[in-house]
CSV table of C-alpha atoms and ligand atoms in Angstrom, one decimal:
chain,number,residue,atom,x,y,z
A,1458,MET,CA,9.7,138.9,122.4
A,1459,PHE,CA,7.3,137.7,125.2
A,1460,ALA,CA,8.7,134.1,124.9
A,1461,ALA,CA,12.3,135.3,124.7
A,1462,ARG,CA,11.8,137.4,127.9
A,1463,GLY,CA,10.1,134.4,129.6
A,1464,ILE,CA,13.0,132.1,128.8
A,1465,ALA,CA,15.6,134.7,129.9
A,1466,VAL,CA,13.7,135.3,133.2
A,1467,SER,CA,13.3,131.6,133.8
A,1468,PHE,CA,17.0,130.8,133.2
A,1469,SER,CA,18.0,133.9,135.3
A,1470,MET,CA,15.9,132.8,138.3
A,1471,PHE,CA,17.2,129.2,137.9
A,1472,PHE,CA,20.8,130.4,137.7
A,1473,LEU,CA,20.5,132.7,140.8
A,1474,LEU,CA,18.7,130.0,142.8
A,1475,TYR,CA,21.0,127.1,141.7
A,1476,GLY,CA,24.2,129.1,142.2
A,1477,GLY,CA,23.1,130.4,145.6
A,1478,LEU,CA,22.0,127.0,146.9
A,1479,SER,CA,25.2,125.4,145.6
A,1480,VAL,CA,27.3,127.9,147.6
A,1481,VAL,CA,25.2,127.2,150.7
A,1482,VAL,CA,25.5,123.4,150.2
A,1483,ALA,CA,29.3,123.6,149.6
A,1484,THR,CA,29.7,125.6,152.8
A,1485,LEU,CA,27.4,123.8,155.2
A,1486,TRP,CA,27.2,120.1,154.1
A,1487,ALA,CA,29.8,119.0,156.7
A,1488,ARG,CA,27.6,120.2,159.6
A,1489,VAL,CA,24.8,117.8,158.5
A,1490,TRP,CA,27.3,115.0,157.8
A,1491,VAL,CA,28.6,115.0,161.4
A,1492,HIS,CA,25.3,113.3,162.6
A,1493,SER,CA,25.4,110.6,160.0
A,1494,GLU,CA,27.8,108.3,162.0
A,1495,ARG,CA,24.8,107.2,164.1
A,1496,TYR,CA,23.2,105.5,161.1
A,1497,PRO,CA,24.2,102.7,158.7
A,1498,ALA,CA,26.6,103.5,155.9
A,1499,TRP,CA,23.9,103.4,153.1
A,1500,HIS,CA,22.0,106.1,155.0
A,1501,GLY,CA,25.1,108.3,155.0
A,1502,ALA,CA,25.6,107.7,151.3
A,1503,ASP,CA,22.0,108.5,150.4
A,1504,LEU,CA,22.0,111.6,152.7
A,1505,LEU,CA,25.2,112.9,151.0
A,1506,PHE,CA,23.9,112.3,147.5
A,1507,GLY,CA,20.6,113.9,148.5
A,1508,ILE,CA,22.4,117.0,149.8
A,1509,ARG,CA,24.5,117.2,146.7
A,1510,MET,CA,21.5,117.1,144.4
A,1511,LEU,CA,19.4,119.5,146.5
A,1512,PRO,CA,20.4,122.7,144.6
A,1513,LEU,CA,19.3,121.2,141.3
A,1514,ALA,CA,16.1,119.6,142.7
A,1515,ILE,CA,15.0,122.8,144.4
A,1516,SER,CA,15.9,125.1,141.5
A,1517,LEU,CA,14.1,122.9,138.9
A,1518,ALA,CA,11.0,122.6,141.2
A,1519,VAL,CA,10.8,126.4,141.8
A,1520,THR,CA,11.4,127.2,138.1
A,1521,PHE,CA,8.7,124.9,136.8
A,1522,THR,CA,6.2,125.3,139.7
A,1523,PHE,CA,6.5,129.1,140.3
A,1524,THR,CA,8.7,131.1,137.9
A,1525,VAL,CA,7.4,129.8,134.5
A,1526,PRO,CA,3.7,129.9,135.6
A,1527,SER,CA,4.0,133.3,137.2
A,1528,PHE,CA,5.4,134.7,134.0
A,1529,MET,CA,2.9,133.0,131.8
A,1530,LEU,CA,-0.1,134.0,133.9
A,1531,LEU,CA,0.8,137.4,135.3
A,1532,GLU,CA,3.0,139.1,132.7
A,1533,PRO,CA,1.0,141.1,130.1
A,1534,HIS,CA,1.4,139.5,126.7
A,1535,ALA,CA,0.8,142.6,124.6
A,1536,ILE,CA,3.7,144.7,125.7
A,1537,ARG,CA,6.6,144.8,123.2
A,1538,GLU,CA,9.2,145.1,125.9
A,1539,PRO,CA,12.7,144.0,124.9
A,1540,VAL,CA,14.8,141.6,127.0
A,1541,GLY,CA,16.7,143.7,129.6
A,1542,ALA,CA,20.5,143.5,130.0
A,1543,ILE,CA,20.4,141.8,133.4
A,1544,PRO,CA,18.0,138.9,132.5
A,1545,LEU,CA,20.0,138.5,129.2
A,1546,VAL,CA,23.3,138.1,131.1
A,1547,LEU,CA,21.9,136.0,134.0
A,1548,GLY,CA,19.8,133.9,131.6
A,1549,SER,CA,22.9,133.2,129.4
A,1550,CYS,CA,24.8,132.1,132.5
A,1551,GLY,CA,21.9,129.7,133.4
A,1552,LEU,CA,21.8,128.3,129.8
A,1553,ILE,CA,25.6,127.9,129.7
A,1554,LEU,CA,25.5,126.1,133.1
A,1555,VAL,CA,22.9,123.6,131.8
A,1556,LEU,CA,24.7,123.1,128.5
A,1557,LEU,CA,28.1,122.6,130.3
A,1558,GLY,CA,26.4,120.0,132.6
A,1559,ILE,CA,25.0,118.1,129.6
A,1560,LEU,CA,28.4,118.2,127.8
A,1561,ASN,CA,30.3,117.1,130.9
A,1562,ALA,CA,27.9,114.2,131.6
A,1563,THR,CA,27.9,113.1,127.9
A,1564,ALA,CA,31.7,113.2,127.7
A,1565,ALA,CA,32.1,111.1,130.9
A,1566,GLY,CA,29.4,108.6,129.8
A,1567,LEU,CA,31.0,108.2,126.3
A,1568,ALA,CA,34.5,107.9,127.7
A,1569,ALA,CA,33.3,105.1,130.1
A,1570,SER,CA,31.4,103.2,127.4
A,1571,ARG,CA,34.4,103.4,125.0
A,1572,THR,CA,36.8,102.0,127.7
A,1573,ILE,CA,34.4,99.3,128.8
A,1574,ALA,CA,33.7,98.3,125.2
A,1575,THR,CA,37.5,97.7,124.6
A,1576,TRP,CA,37.8,95.7,127.9
A,1577,VAL,CA,34.8,93.4,127.1
A,1578,ARG,CA,35.8,92.8,123.5
A,1579,ASP,CA,37.3,89.4,124.3
A,1580,GLY,CA,35.3,88.9,127.5
A,1581,ARG,CA,33.9,85.4,128.3
A,1582,LEU,CA,30.7,85.0,130.3
A,1583,VAL,CA,31.2,83.4,133.7
A,1584,LYS,CA,28.5,80.9,134.7
A,1585,GLY,CA,27.0,81.8,138.1
A,1586,GLU,CA,23.8,82.5,139.9
A,1587,SER,CA,24.2,86.3,139.6
A,1588,SER,CA,21.3,88.3,138.0
A,1589,VAL,CA,23.9,90.6,136.3
A,1590,PRO,CA,26.2,89.2,133.6
A,1591,VAL,CA,29.8,88.6,134.9
A,1592,LEU,CA,32.5,88.7,132.2
A,1593,ARG,CA,36.1,87.5,132.6
A,1594,ILE,CA,38.5,89.8,130.8
A,1595,SER,CA,42.1,89.2,129.9
A,1596,ARG,CA,43.6,92.1,131.9
A,1597,VAL,CA,45.3,92.2,135.2
A,1598,VAL,CA,43.8,95.4,136.5
A,1599,PRO,CA,41.2,96.6,137.4
A,1600,ALA,CA,40.5,93.4,139.3
A,1601,LEU,CA,36.7,93.8,139.6
A,1602,THR,CA,34.7,96.5,137.9
A,1603,ALA,CA,30.9,97.2,138.0
A,1604,ALA,CA,30.1,99.0,134.8
A,1605,GLY,CA,27.0,100.2,132.9
A,1606,ILE,CA,23.8,102.0,133.8
A,1607,PHE,CA,21.1,100.6,131.6
A,1608,ARG,CA,22.8,97.3,130.8
A,1609,PRO,CA,25.0,96.7,133.9
A,1610,LEU,CA,27.7,94.1,134.0
A,1611,VAL,CA,30.6,93.1,136.2
A,1612,LEU,CA,34.1,92.6,134.7
A,1613,MET,CA,36.5,90.3,136.4
A,1614,SER,CA,40.1,90.2,135.5
A,1615,ASP,CA,42.0,86.9,134.9
A,1616,ALA,CA,44.1,87.7,138.0
A,1617,VAL,CA,41.1,87.7,140.4
A,1618,GLU,CA,40.5,84.0,140.3
A,1619,ALA,CA,44.2,83.2,140.6
A,1620,VAL,CA,44.5,85.4,143.7
A,1621,LEU,CA,41.2,85.0,145.6
A,1622,ASN,CA,39.7,81.8,147.1
A,1623,ALA,CA,36.0,81.0,146.3
A,1624,SER,CA,34.5,82.7,149.4
A,1625,GLU,CA,36.6,85.9,149.0
A,1626,LEU,CA,35.6,86.1,145.3
A,1627,ARG,CA,31.9,85.7,146.3
A,1628,SER,CA,32.2,88.6,148.8
A,1629,ALA,CA,34.0,90.8,146.3
A,1630,LEU,CA,31.4,90.1,143.7
A,1631,ARG,CA,28.6,90.9,146.1
A,1632,HIS,CA,30.3,94.3,146.8
A,1633,GLU,CA,30.2,95.1,143.0
A,1634,LEU,CA,26.6,93.9,142.6
A,1635,ALA,CA,25.6,96.2,145.6
A,1636,HIS,CA,27.0,99.2,143.6
A,1637,LEU,CA,24.9,98.2,140.6
A,1638,ARG,CA,21.8,97.6,142.7
A,1639,ARG,CA,22.2,101.1,144.3
A,1640,ARG,CA,22.6,102.6,140.8
A,1641,ASP,CA,26.0,104.2,141.8
A,1642,ASN,CA,27.1,104.6,138.2
A,1643,LEU,CA,23.9,106.6,137.4
A,1644,LYS,CA,24.6,108.8,140.4
A,1645,LYS,CA,28.2,109.4,139.2
A,1646,LEU,CA,26.8,110.5,135.9
A,1647,LEU,CA,24.4,112.9,137.6
A,1648,LEU,CA,27.3,114.3,139.6
A,1649,ARG,CA,29.0,115.1,136.3
A,1650,PHE,CA,25.9,116.9,135.2
A,1651,VAL,CA,25.8,119.1,138.4
A,1652,ALA,CA,29.6,119.8,138.5
A,1653,PHE,CA,30.1,123.0,140.5
A,1654,PRO,CA,33.1,124.6,142.1
A,1655,GLY,CA,33.7,123.8,145.8
A,1656,MET,CA,31.8,120.5,145.7
A,1657,ALA,CA,34.8,118.2,145.5
A,1658,ALA,CA,35.0,117.4,149.3
A,1659,LEU,CA,31.3,116.5,149.4
A,1660,GLU,CA,31.7,114.2,146.4
A,1661,VAL,CA,34.7,112.5,147.8
A,1662,ALA,CA,32.8,111.9,151.1
A,1663,TRP,CA,29.9,110.5,149.1
A,1664,LEU,CA,32.3,108.1,147.2
A,1665,GLN,CA,33.8,106.8,150.5
A,1666,ALA,CA,30.3,106.4,151.9
A,1667,THR,CA,29.1,104.4,148.9
A,1668,GLU,CA,32.1,102.1,149.3
A,1669,LYS,CA,31.2,101.5,152.9
A,1670,ALA,CA,27.6,101.0,152.0
A,1671,ALA,CA,28.6,98.4,149.3
A,1672,ASP,CA,30.9,96.6,151.8
A,1673,ASP,CA,28.0,96.4,154.3
A,1674,ALA,CA,25.6,95.1,151.6
A,1675,ALA,CA,28.1,92.4,150.7
A,1676,VAL,CA,28.6,90.9,154.1
A,1677,SER,CA,26.2,89.6,156.7
A,1678,THR,CA,28.5,87.7,159.0
A,1679,ALA,CA,31.9,88.4,160.6
A,1680,GLY,CA,33.4,85.6,158.4
A,1681,GLU,CA,32.2,87.2,155.2
A,1682,ALA,CA,33.6,90.5,156.4
A,1683,LEU,CA,37.0,88.9,156.9
A,1684,ASP,CA,36.7,87.3,153.4
A,1685,LEU,CA,36.1,90.8,151.8
A,1686,ALA,CA,38.9,92.3,153.9
A,1687,ALA,CA,41.2,89.5,152.6
A,1688,ALA,CA,40.1,90.2,149.0
A,1689,LEU,CA,40.8,93.9,149.4
A,1690,ILE,CA,44.3,93.2,150.8
A,1691,LYS,CA,45.2,90.7,148.1
A,1692,LEU,CA,43.9,92.7,145.2
A,1693,SER,CA,45.4,96.0,146.4
A,1694,ARG,CA,48.8,94.3,146.1
A,1695,LEU,CA,48.1,93.3,142.5
A,1696,ALA,CA,49.4,96.3,140.5
A,1697,THR,CA,49.3,100.1,140.2
A,1698,PHE,CA,45.9,101.6,139.7
A,1699,PRO,CA,44.7,101.7,136.1
A,1700,SER,CA,42.9,104.7,134.7
A,1701,ALA,CA,39.4,103.2,135.2
A,1702,PRO,CA,36.6,105.3,133.7
A,1703,ASP,CA,34.8,107.7,136.1
A,1704,ILE,CA,31.4,106.2,135.4
A,1705,ALA,CA,32.2,102.8,136.8
A,1706,THR,CA,33.2,101.4,140.2
A,1707,THR,CA,36.3,99.3,140.8
A,1708,LEU,CA,36.8,97.2,143.9
A,1709,ILE,CA,40.2,98.9,144.6
A,1710,HIS,CA,40.7,102.5,143.8
A,1711,ALA,CA,42.8,105.4,144.9
A,1712,PRO,CA,43.6,106.7,147.5
A,1713,LEU,CA,45.0,103.6,149.2
A,1714,ALA,CA,44.2,105.2,152.6
A,1715,SER,CA,40.5,104.8,152.0
A,1716,VAL,CA,41.0,101.1,151.1
A,1717,ASN,CA,43.0,100.7,154.3
A,1718,ALA,CA,40.1,102.3,156.3
A,1719,ARG,CA,37.7,99.9,154.7
A,1720,ILE,CA,39.9,96.9,155.5
A,1721,GLU,CA,40.1,98.0,159.2
A,1722,ARG,CA,36.3,98.6,159.3
A,1723,LEU,CA,35.7,95.0,157.9
A,1724,ILE,CA,38.1,93.4,160.3
A,1725,ALA,CA,36.3,95.1,163.2
A,1726,TRP,CA,32.9,94.1,161.7
A,1727,ASN,CA,30.4,92.9,164.3
A,1728,GLU,CA,26.9,91.8,163.7
A,1729,ARG,CA,25.6,93.0,167.0
A,1730,GLN,CA,27.1,96.4,166.6
A,1731,GLN,CA,25.4,97.1,163.3
A,1732,LYS,CA,23.6,100.5,163.5
A,1733,PRO,CA,19.8,100.5,163.3
A,1734,ALA,CA,18.4,102.2,160.2
A,1735,LEU,CA,16.5,105.4,160.6
A,1736,ALA,CA,12.9,104.4,161.2
A,1737,LEU,CA,10.7,106.5,158.9
A,1738,SER,CA,7.2,105.1,158.7
A,1739,PRO,CA,5.4,105.4,155.3
A,1740,LEU,CA,2.5,107.1,157.1
A,1741,TYR,CA,4.9,109.8,158.3
A,1742,ALA,CA,6.2,110.4,154.7
A,1743,VAL,CA,2.6,110.6,153.3
A,1744,CYS,CA,1.6,113.1,156.0
A,1745,VAL,CA,4.7,115.3,155.3
A,1746,THR,CA,4.1,115.2,151.5
A,1747,LEU,CA,0.4,116.0,151.9
A,1748,THR,CA,1.2,118.9,154.3
A,1749,ILE,CA,3.7,120.4,151.8
A,1750,VAL,CA,1.3,120.0,148.9
A,1751,ALA,CA,-1.6,121.6,150.9
A,1752,ALA,CA,0.7,124.5,152.0
A,1753,VAL,CA,1.8,125.1,148.4
A,1754,ALA,CA,-1.8,124.9,147.1
A,1755,VAL,CA,-3.1,127.4,149.7
A,1756,THR,CA,-0.4,129.9,149.2
A,1757,TYR,CA,0.1,129.3,145.5
A,1758,ASN,CA,-1.6,132.4,144.1
A,1759,GLN,CA,0.1,134.7,146.6
A,1760,ALA,CA,3.5,133.0,145.9
A,1761,LEU,CA,3.0,133.4,142.1
A,1762,GLU,CA,2.4,137.2,142.6
A,1763,ARG,CA,5.5,137.5,144.8
A,1764,ILE,CA,7.6,135.6,142.3
A,1765,HIS,CA,6.2,137.8,139.5
A,1766,ILE,CA,7.2,140.9,141.4
A,1767,ALA,CA,10.7,139.5,141.8
A,1768,THR,CA,10.9,138.7,138.1
A,1769,GLU,CA,9.5,142.1,137.2
A,1770,TRP,CA,12.3,143.7,139.2
A,1771,LEU,CA,14.8,141.4,137.3
A,1772,VAL,CA,13.3,142.3,133.9
A,1773,ARG,CA,13.8,146.1,134.4
B,530,ZN,ZN1,33.2,99.6,145.5
């Protein structure tokens, strides 16, 4: 019964914290996002993804650092107390949330691997200097797709080489390789795991920021930016959008308005106007981490007692 109560209380605290933080993030993220325009696109993408994952990260950290140890250390083992109705209900909600997340992510991952497997069945390896395999597939669309998490590859449709010239193709390929380098497919899978109502706008903003970040990573001169813009224009005329799997990135994807915004941004690309990255010295990061660890260590016993009082209240 002690273990059952511990599990119910841990899942209850996780559920309350995760749900509460998710509501806070869904309501307030746009206020933080306003300031991101000052920094490069990849900063914006990382910031949005960090904000999106914050509820899960904090809830897991608090559960394993405080809730579980406080219950194990401070709860009397001998008492044959049954699991109360409130922790039972809240704990079940927490467990259901975790299970739904796992199911959701697994379904999306499997659907993507099935689709990609059928696309690459007759794929031919393209010789090139890229570190990631590039396969030519006999489809018109999607023109270029970066797929896979553990064994990443780029799929290139037959139409691409017919439509793009060599430098446009190189820029477009660099864009897809940037997605793979930044592990955007893994991040998409994690987003499926943390699916929560009210987060759609934040996730769309993150998707748009990752596209800008991959565009920036693909070009380093105004000429290359124009090549990528030309590739986007030519490939967006190719055909209607196919139903590409969620856990993959395609060069052109709906809505077209966001593709148009990228084209305008690339045409206006200027080396001298590139925004400086946020300067964060490693020493600063080490100092902040050490301060947090020291603060947690000093107040740990007290915090455990407080958390235990809170869980006691929940158990009754
Ligand atoms: Zn992209």
